[in-house]
């Protein structure tokens, strides 16, 4: 089995385990490349049907094309979509003009996510994080518990081996299920090409620049690139040595910014 | 970041007038290179997983950092970034910080959890798993090592072979990681002495051979200075053997299980539409439409009709490692945990297991306690019936307790044990089909240990003491279909005087009036008859519940709604019963009234006697009651009327509804 198929089959296995162990699940969907691969894998795992809702945490700072893509894909994949905005933070005027990116990200993403989990009592969230994105994500588990305060206890993670996973969720706690953990950025693009997975157009070069990773527009910067097709991107990634999240300001705000964000519940 | 932000994104990223979705296939024309016509990529290489283990501080993370650096596998500016961060914090730069990314790890210069990093040598893609060496983080080492096909084991040349050098080797052998390269590190601290190197080789080779491990190579290195990793350096001219990079390719891919007989443990059954799809991952062998298969336990035969696929044609066949979904030509009832195999080569089935386990739980593993065992997708409760011997994983000697008989296994110990499972377990020998020959033990749904089944294929342990479950010509579903309702067990648990029997009597009457097949068994009546040989010791109470559970299960299987009222104070015992009853048909009702209310009611005058000590082991007074953690219902009988209680139970019973040709709880 080639390694792309191996990754795909393992991810499908994880989806099915998650669906077995937890009755209340949701899948956050950023509309980015990874989360569109997740949708694809879910449809493969469950033969077309996605048996749980998708959740868009809307920061209100998404690129307009992303909103267009969201509405298009909702129909295309027959998605049961829940959209959440941290209205309270917006009302308090939390935005990138007045606050630092770590605070805004926490308020508009993490807190909004917490509100949604509390309301829907989800036991598990299926997320699209990968080890190669960040050195703290490299230490993650496929089934990664978060306590009632949404904290990740990275100093004491449960063991996980032989495809057996922690399925304990206490009151208020949830498990992050991470089927793409072992995929790399290049794997994602190879798979998008192999499967012909629809994605937003923002990943492709315009005026000599493209986005490698998509977040809130005020803090997400395109990188110089001529790649206008998936083939181009694959070729570019085979040679690049800059990191994927270089264009995401909140990661670089201070030393170990990612660890701090993630410990508090960020994905 | 600009000082002020506009309220709209740049014009280039305003809303698009075209389609917001980009399909790769429609855009294969490339402007930056030649036009590509090929849409499926060339076969990507396999990825080979290697774990790095060894005693704390022997230089594992430094080695991995150096390996990445020397093979030019780090992203641009990564080293500079870490060096800058170190300078800012007044810390010496360590190659280990490339892996040890957590603040706590850098501050204490220790690895807490495993990291995985990819690199390639041009010949092969590798995933390197850096494991922690500190004893405290053994569970993380196991997590990392279990997914590897080979290992680097590091030994500090000055400190020599230490506790974790031995323990990690033992765990590698249990995890089935048999390919190994030993790196004798920090040669600079032993004056690059060939003699010292040879001394360690001799000592460690002898130890490894007792585990049946034979390393591919021993290599002297200095991780910090990068000697004998990618480059040789000038300090060890006596070393004629390979560098690490040269030795890497001596690791071979582990044999695929494609040629073994089919083992397909079911994960789930999906019924979104007219199809009934049996989903699972093929652990060994292959499958194709038309294959005659048998599900164990239960020996249910069927024929594979299709191998389903989404967004593509049905599959013509599937092999080991594939997550498939099949449909069957016959209508049979099987659930998660059933293992499909060829009729002529079925796995072993047993309820008594001999195993070698390693224990990672914070609490010791105790003899006679109930745990859960998971083997592939099978899960059932089990009791550790006997701890045969505990092995000191550092010295490999048996630890014997004062009485000559050990009753518990402490964290990080390895032991040989006997386990009795509640439901039959389907397995193969670890040597033959490893995924079916290993299991984990869970305590409160967390993995607390892992083990390898000890079985000799020649024993032909195909059946547990020659007992087979016998099935007749009328099955549960036929009975339920005639009755027009499902069988079920309504288990009323709670303190004496909490109101179990009162509720049970009324519930039975109402269900009977509704035309249901119903029967009520009261704990006291059981003790007067079937269980009259049992007392009130911990063991007898467990046996009392076990028998009650077995009877209840038979009634449910016969299509009856069985009400049972029994104090049943043990959580584990109740959960064992739940496990034995078909899914969704066990309704645990926690009949809850505060102890003082029960004592005040005291309908049989028992609390009074318990308080004076006339009755011993009385639940709530002199014996514990373990509150249900996940009851289907909790009834506060000090707040609700009997009628309300019964109504709530009836609602719950009615929630078991018919879907398709079976009944499920909603
Ligand atoms: N002199 C010398 N020091 C070394 C060498 N390799 C590693 N060290 C030092 O040994 C110390 C421990 O190294 P680490 O790589 O953190 O050890 P580790 O095995 O990963 O430790 P844990 O993961 O916590 O078990 C660091 O200060 C390294 O710089 C070497 O070849 N020579
Ligand atoms: Mg380390």
XYZ file of C-alpha atoms and ligand atoms in Angstrom, chain B residues 60-61 100 111 130-131, ligand 2:
7
model
C 18.464 10.826 22.430
C 17.000 14.214 21.554
C 11.938 19.389 23.170
C 11.967 15.112 27.196
C 12.040 10.736 19.902
C 10.994 9.049 23.149
Mg 15.099 13.669 24.976
